[in-house]
Short mmCIF file of N, CA and C in Angstrom, two decimals:
data_model
loop_
_atom_site.label_atom_id
_atom_site.label_comp_id
_atom_site.label_asym_id
_atom_site.label_seq_id
_atom_site.Cartn_x
_atom_site.Cartn_y
_atom_site.Cartn_z
N MET A 929 12.24 -42.33 -14.13
CA MET A 929 12.60 -41.45 -13.02
C MET A 929 12.64 -40.01 -13.44
N LYS A 930 13.23 -39.71 -14.60
CA LYS A 930 13.31 -38.34 -15.08
C LYS A 930 11.89 -37.84 -15.35
N TYR A 931 11.03 -38.71 -15.87
CA TYR A 931 9.67 -38.33 -16.19
C TYR A 931 8.91 -37.94 -14.93
N ALA A 932 9.07 -38.70 -13.87
CA ALA A 932 8.37 -38.41 -12.60
C ALA A 932 8.88 -37.10 -12.03
N ARG A 933 10.18 -36.83 -12.11
CA ARG A 933 10.73 -35.55 -11.64
C ARG A 933 10.19 -34.36 -12.43
N ALA A 934 10.08 -34.56 -13.75
CA ALA A 934 9.59 -33.49 -14.60
C ALA A 934 8.15 -33.16 -14.27
N ILE A 935 7.32 -34.18 -14.00
CA ILE A 935 5.90 -33.98 -13.65
C ILE A 935 5.83 -33.33 -12.27
N ALA A 936 6.67 -33.74 -11.34
CA ALA A 936 6.63 -33.15 -9.99
C ALA A 936 7.07 -31.66 -10.04
N PHE A 937 8.05 -31.39 -10.88
CA PHE A 937 8.53 -30.00 -11.03
C PHE A 937 7.45 -29.14 -11.68
N ALA A 938 6.82 -29.67 -12.69
CA ALA A 938 5.77 -28.94 -13.40
C ALA A 938 4.58 -28.69 -12.47
N ALA A 939 4.22 -29.64 -11.62
CA ALA A 939 3.14 -29.47 -10.68
C ALA A 939 3.50 -28.38 -9.66
N LEU A 940 4.71 -28.45 -9.17
CA LEU A 940 5.15 -27.45 -8.18
C LEU A 940 5.19 -26.06 -8.76
N ALA A 941 5.66 -25.96 -10.00
CA ALA A 941 5.67 -24.65 -10.69
C ALA A 941 4.28 -24.13 -10.92
N GLY A 942 3.36 -25.01 -11.29
CA GLY A 942 1.97 -24.60 -11.48
C GLY A 942 1.30 -24.11 -10.23
N ILE A 943 1.54 -24.82 -9.14
CA ILE A 943 0.98 -24.42 -7.83
C ILE A 943 1.54 -23.08 -7.41
N THR A 944 2.84 -22.87 -7.63
CA THR A 944 3.46 -21.63 -7.29
C THR A 944 2.88 -20.48 -8.05
N VAL A 945 2.69 -20.67 -9.35
CA VAL A 945 2.10 -19.60 -10.17
C VAL A 945 0.69 -19.28 -9.75
N ILE A 946 -0.07 -20.30 -9.50
CA ILE A 946 -1.49 -20.10 -9.09
C ILE A 946 -1.56 -19.43 -7.74
N SER A 947 -0.78 -19.83 -6.76
CA SER A 947 -0.86 -19.27 -5.44
C SER A 947 -0.31 -17.86 -5.34
N THR A 948 0.72 -17.58 -6.09
CA THR A 948 1.33 -16.20 -6.01
C THR A 948 0.72 -15.24 -7.00
N GLY A 949 -0.04 -15.73 -7.94
CA GLY A 949 -0.61 -14.86 -8.92
C GLY A 949 -2.08 -14.50 -8.68
N CYS A 950 -2.55 -14.64 -7.48
CA CYS A 950 -3.95 -14.36 -7.17
C CYS A 950 -4.35 -12.95 -7.48
N ALA A 951 -3.47 -11.97 -7.12
CA ALA A 951 -3.83 -10.58 -7.35
C ALA A 951 -3.96 -10.26 -8.85
N VAL A 952 -3.09 -10.88 -9.64
CA VAL A 952 -3.15 -10.67 -11.07
C VAL A 952 -4.41 -11.29 -11.63
N VAL A 953 -4.78 -12.50 -11.15
CA VAL A 953 -5.97 -13.19 -11.66
C VAL A 953 -7.23 -12.37 -11.32
N ARG A 954 -7.26 -11.73 -10.13
CA ARG A 954 -8.39 -10.94 -9.74
C ARG A 954 -8.39 -9.57 -10.42
N GLY A 955 -7.34 -9.26 -11.14
CA GLY A 955 -7.31 -7.97 -11.85
C GLY A 955 -6.98 -6.80 -10.96
N GLN A 956 -6.41 -7.04 -9.79
CA GLN A 956 -6.10 -5.94 -8.87
C GLN A 956 -4.83 -5.25 -9.26
N GLU A 957 -3.72 -5.95 -9.28
CA GLU A 957 -2.46 -5.35 -9.64
C GLU A 957 -1.40 -6.43 -9.84
N THR A 958 -0.30 -6.07 -10.45
CA THR A 958 0.80 -7.02 -10.65
C THR A 958 1.63 -7.14 -9.40
N ALA A 959 2.50 -8.14 -9.31
CA ALA A 959 3.37 -8.26 -8.18
C ALA A 959 4.27 -7.05 -8.04
N GLY A 960 4.79 -6.53 -9.15
CA GLY A 960 5.63 -5.34 -9.12
C GLY A 960 4.88 -4.15 -8.57
N ALA A 961 3.62 -3.95 -9.02
CA ALA A 961 2.83 -2.83 -8.53
C ALA A 961 2.54 -3.00 -7.04
N TYR A 962 2.34 -4.21 -6.57
CA TYR A 962 2.14 -4.47 -5.16
C TYR A 962 3.34 -3.99 -4.33
N VAL A 963 4.53 -4.34 -4.86
CA VAL A 963 5.77 -3.96 -4.16
C VAL A 963 5.89 -2.43 -4.15
N ASP A 964 5.58 -1.77 -5.28
CA ASP A 964 5.65 -0.30 -5.36
C ASP A 964 4.65 0.29 -4.38
N ASP A 965 3.42 -0.25 -4.29
CA ASP A 965 2.40 0.28 -3.36
C ASP A 965 2.86 0.11 -1.94
N THR A 966 3.50 -1.00 -1.62
CA THR A 966 3.96 -1.21 -0.26
C THR A 966 5.08 -0.22 0.08
N THR A 967 5.94 0.10 -0.87
CA THR A 967 6.98 1.05 -0.67
C THR A 967 6.39 2.46 -0.42
N ILE A 968 5.38 2.82 -1.20
CA ILE A 968 4.72 4.11 -1.04
C ILE A 968 4.07 4.21 0.32
N THR A 969 3.35 3.15 0.76
CA THR A 969 2.69 3.13 2.05
C THR A 969 3.69 3.30 3.18
N THR A 970 4.81 2.62 3.07
CA THR A 970 5.86 2.70 4.08
C THR A 970 6.45 4.12 4.12
N ALA A 971 6.69 4.72 2.97
CA ALA A 971 7.27 6.04 2.90
C ALA A 971 6.33 7.09 3.48
N VAL A 972 5.02 6.97 3.21
CA VAL A 972 4.04 7.88 3.79
C VAL A 972 4.00 7.79 5.30
N LYS A 973 3.98 6.56 5.79
CA LYS A 973 3.94 6.33 7.26
C LYS A 973 5.22 6.91 7.91
N ALA A 974 6.37 6.70 7.26
CA ALA A 974 7.64 7.23 7.79
C ALA A 974 7.60 8.75 7.85
N LYS A 975 7.00 9.41 6.87
CA LYS A 975 6.89 10.88 6.89
C LYS A 975 5.96 11.30 8.05
N PHE A 976 4.91 10.54 8.29
CA PHE A 976 4.00 10.84 9.39
C PHE A 976 4.78 10.74 10.71
N ILE A 977 5.60 9.75 10.88
CA ILE A 977 6.31 9.54 12.13
C ILE A 977 7.33 10.67 12.34
N GLU A 978 7.97 11.10 11.24
CA GLU A 978 8.99 12.18 11.34
C GLU A 978 8.34 13.54 11.66
N ASP A 979 7.11 13.73 11.22
CA ASP A 979 6.44 15.03 11.43
C ASP A 979 5.67 14.99 12.76
N LYS A 980 6.06 15.83 13.67
CA LYS A 980 5.48 15.84 15.01
C LYS A 980 4.07 16.38 15.04
N THR A 981 3.59 17.04 13.94
CA THR A 981 2.24 17.63 13.93
C THR A 981 1.18 16.61 13.48
N VAL A 982 1.65 15.43 13.04
CA VAL A 982 0.74 14.36 12.59
C VAL A 982 0.81 13.18 13.51
N ALA A 983 -0.35 12.76 14.02
CA ALA A 983 -0.42 11.58 14.89
C ALA A 983 -0.43 10.33 14.00
N ALA A 984 0.77 9.82 13.77
CA ALA A 984 0.92 8.65 12.85
C ALA A 984 0.11 7.47 13.28
N SER A 985 -0.08 7.26 14.54
CA SER A 985 -0.81 6.09 15.02
C SER A 985 -2.34 6.23 14.84
N SER A 986 -2.80 7.43 14.56
CA SER A 986 -4.24 7.65 14.38
C SER A 986 -4.71 7.66 12.95
N ILE A 987 -3.75 7.61 12.00
CA ILE A 987 -4.08 7.69 10.61
C ILE A 987 -3.63 6.45 9.86
N ASN A 988 -4.58 5.85 9.14
CA ASN A 988 -4.32 4.63 8.37
C ASN A 988 -3.95 5.03 6.93
N VAL A 989 -3.03 4.29 6.34
CA VAL A 989 -2.58 4.55 4.97
C VAL A 989 -2.71 3.26 4.20
N GLU A 990 -3.39 3.33 3.04
CA GLU A 990 -3.50 2.22 2.15
C GLU A 990 -3.19 2.74 0.76
N THR A 991 -2.54 1.92 -0.06
CA THR A 991 -2.15 2.34 -1.42
C THR A 991 -2.50 1.23 -2.40
N LEU A 992 -3.09 1.67 -3.54
CA LEU A 992 -3.39 0.73 -4.63
C LEU A 992 -3.10 1.45 -5.91
N ASN A 993 -2.18 0.87 -6.69
CA ASN A 993 -1.78 1.43 -7.99
C ASN A 993 -1.36 2.90 -7.89
N GLY A 994 -0.66 3.24 -6.81
CA GLY A 994 -0.16 4.59 -6.68
C GLY A 994 -1.14 5.59 -6.10
N THR A 995 -2.36 5.17 -5.85
CA THR A 995 -3.38 6.02 -5.21
C THR A 995 -3.36 5.71 -3.70
N VAL A 996 -3.15 6.77 -2.93
CA VAL A 996 -3.04 6.63 -1.45
C VAL A 996 -4.38 7.04 -0.89
N GLN A 997 -4.87 6.20 0.04
CA GLN A 997 -6.11 6.51 0.77
C GLN A 997 -5.72 6.71 2.24
N LEU A 998 -6.07 7.87 2.77
CA LEU A 998 -5.85 8.17 4.17
C LEU A 998 -7.18 8.10 4.92
N SER A 999 -7.17 7.45 6.09
CA SER A 999 -8.37 7.36 6.89
C SER A 999 -7.94 7.38 8.37
N GLY A 1000 -8.93 7.62 9.22
CA GLY A 1000 -8.65 7.68 10.62
C GLY A 1000 -9.10 9.01 11.18
N PHE A 1001 -8.42 9.47 12.24
CA PHE A 1001 -8.86 10.67 12.94
C PHE A 1001 -7.69 11.64 13.13
N ALA A 1002 -8.05 12.90 13.00
CA ALA A 1002 -7.08 13.99 13.23
C ALA A 1002 -7.68 14.90 14.28
N LYS A 1003 -6.82 15.61 15.00
CA LYS A 1003 -7.28 16.55 16.06
C LYS A 1003 -7.66 17.91 15.51
N SER A 1004 -7.23 18.20 14.28
CA SER A 1004 -7.52 19.50 13.70
C SER A 1004 -7.50 19.42 12.17
N GLY A 1005 -8.09 20.46 11.54
CA GLY A 1005 -8.02 20.56 10.09
C GLY A 1005 -6.59 20.71 9.60
N ALA A 1006 -5.78 21.37 10.37
CA ALA A 1006 -4.37 21.56 10.01
C ALA A 1006 -3.63 20.21 9.96
N GLU A 1007 -3.93 19.33 10.96
CA GLU A 1007 -3.29 18.02 10.94
C GLU A 1007 -3.75 17.21 9.72
N LYS A 1008 -5.05 17.26 9.42
CA LYS A 1008 -5.60 16.54 8.25
C LYS A 1008 -4.90 17.02 6.97
N SER A 1009 -4.79 18.35 6.80
CA SER A 1009 -4.12 18.93 5.63
C SER A 1009 -2.66 18.55 5.55
N GLN A 1010 -1.98 18.57 6.69
CA GLN A 1010 -0.55 18.22 6.71
C GLN A 1010 -0.34 16.78 6.31
N ALA A 1011 -1.20 15.90 6.80
CA ALA A 1011 -1.11 14.46 6.42
C ALA A 1011 -1.23 14.30 4.91
N GLU A 1012 -2.20 14.98 4.32
CA GLU A 1012 -2.41 14.91 2.87
C GLU A 1012 -1.20 15.47 2.14
N SER A 1013 -0.69 16.59 2.58
CA SER A 1013 0.47 17.20 1.97
C SER A 1013 1.67 16.29 2.02
N LEU A 1014 1.91 15.63 3.15
CA LEU A 1014 3.03 14.71 3.28
C LEU A 1014 2.86 13.51 2.34
N ALA A 1015 1.61 13.01 2.27
CA ALA A 1015 1.38 11.84 1.37
C ALA A 1015 1.63 12.24 -0.09
N ARG A 1016 1.22 13.43 -0.50
CA ARG A 1016 1.41 13.88 -1.87
C ARG A 1016 2.91 14.08 -2.21
N SER A 1017 3.71 14.36 -1.20
CA SER A 1017 5.13 14.59 -1.43
C SER A 1017 5.95 13.35 -1.67
N VAL A 1018 5.35 12.16 -1.46
CA VAL A 1018 6.07 10.89 -1.60
C VAL A 1018 6.19 10.54 -3.08
N LYS A 1019 7.34 10.09 -3.47
CA LYS A 1019 7.62 9.70 -4.85
C LYS A 1019 6.65 8.62 -5.33
N ASN A 1020 6.16 8.76 -6.54
CA ASN A 1020 5.29 7.80 -7.25
C ASN A 1020 3.83 7.81 -6.75
N VAL A 1021 3.49 8.74 -5.89
CA VAL A 1021 2.11 8.89 -5.52
C VAL A 1021 1.36 9.60 -6.65
N ARG A 1022 0.28 8.94 -7.16
CA ARG A 1022 -0.43 9.52 -8.28
C ARG A 1022 -1.62 10.39 -7.81
N GLU A 1023 -2.25 9.96 -6.67
CA GLU A 1023 -3.43 10.63 -6.19
C GLU A 1023 -3.56 10.30 -4.71
N VAL A 1024 -4.22 11.25 -3.98
CA VAL A 1024 -4.44 11.04 -2.55
C VAL A 1024 -5.92 11.25 -2.27
N HIS A 1025 -6.55 10.31 -1.63
CA HIS A 1025 -7.94 10.41 -1.16
C HIS A 1025 -7.88 10.60 0.34
N ASN A 1026 -8.25 11.77 0.78
CA ASN A 1026 -8.12 12.10 2.21
C ASN A 1026 -9.47 11.93 2.88
N ASN A 1027 -9.66 10.79 3.56
CA ASN A 1027 -10.89 10.49 4.25
C ASN A 1027 -10.72 10.60 5.77
N ILE A 1028 -9.73 11.41 6.19
CA ILE A 1028 -9.50 11.59 7.60
C ILE A 1028 -10.62 12.41 8.18
N VAL A 1029 -11.09 12.04 9.36
CA VAL A 1029 -12.17 12.76 10.07
C VAL A 1029 -11.56 13.63 11.14
N VAL A 1030 -11.90 14.88 11.23
CA VAL A 1030 -11.42 15.73 12.29
C VAL A 1030 -12.27 15.53 13.49
N ARG A 1031 -11.64 15.16 14.59
CA ARG A 1031 -12.32 14.93 15.84
C ARG A 1031 -11.48 15.48 17.00
N PRO A 1032 -11.79 16.70 17.38
CA PRO A 1032 -10.94 17.38 18.41
C PRO A 1032 -10.99 16.69 19.79
#
């Protein structure tokens, strides 16, 4: 009985490691880095919402290993620049790629 439980536990642990470790296997990032990136994305979006000059709903934010990518549409060059400035001001942001398109 103990042997069967040990095998079942080992199988469950193996499945858990395989299913939750996909990003690490693919070489994308660790689970900790994923959490950090999610925190950065959330902080950038929160700054966009607080700043009335940036249309938060029109700009997409993605983060990978501390690099933030902005995409979407802005109504002016000033809005595009402000979005980039806000993203750069967030803690742990290493780099910002601003792919926002100005469309008045």
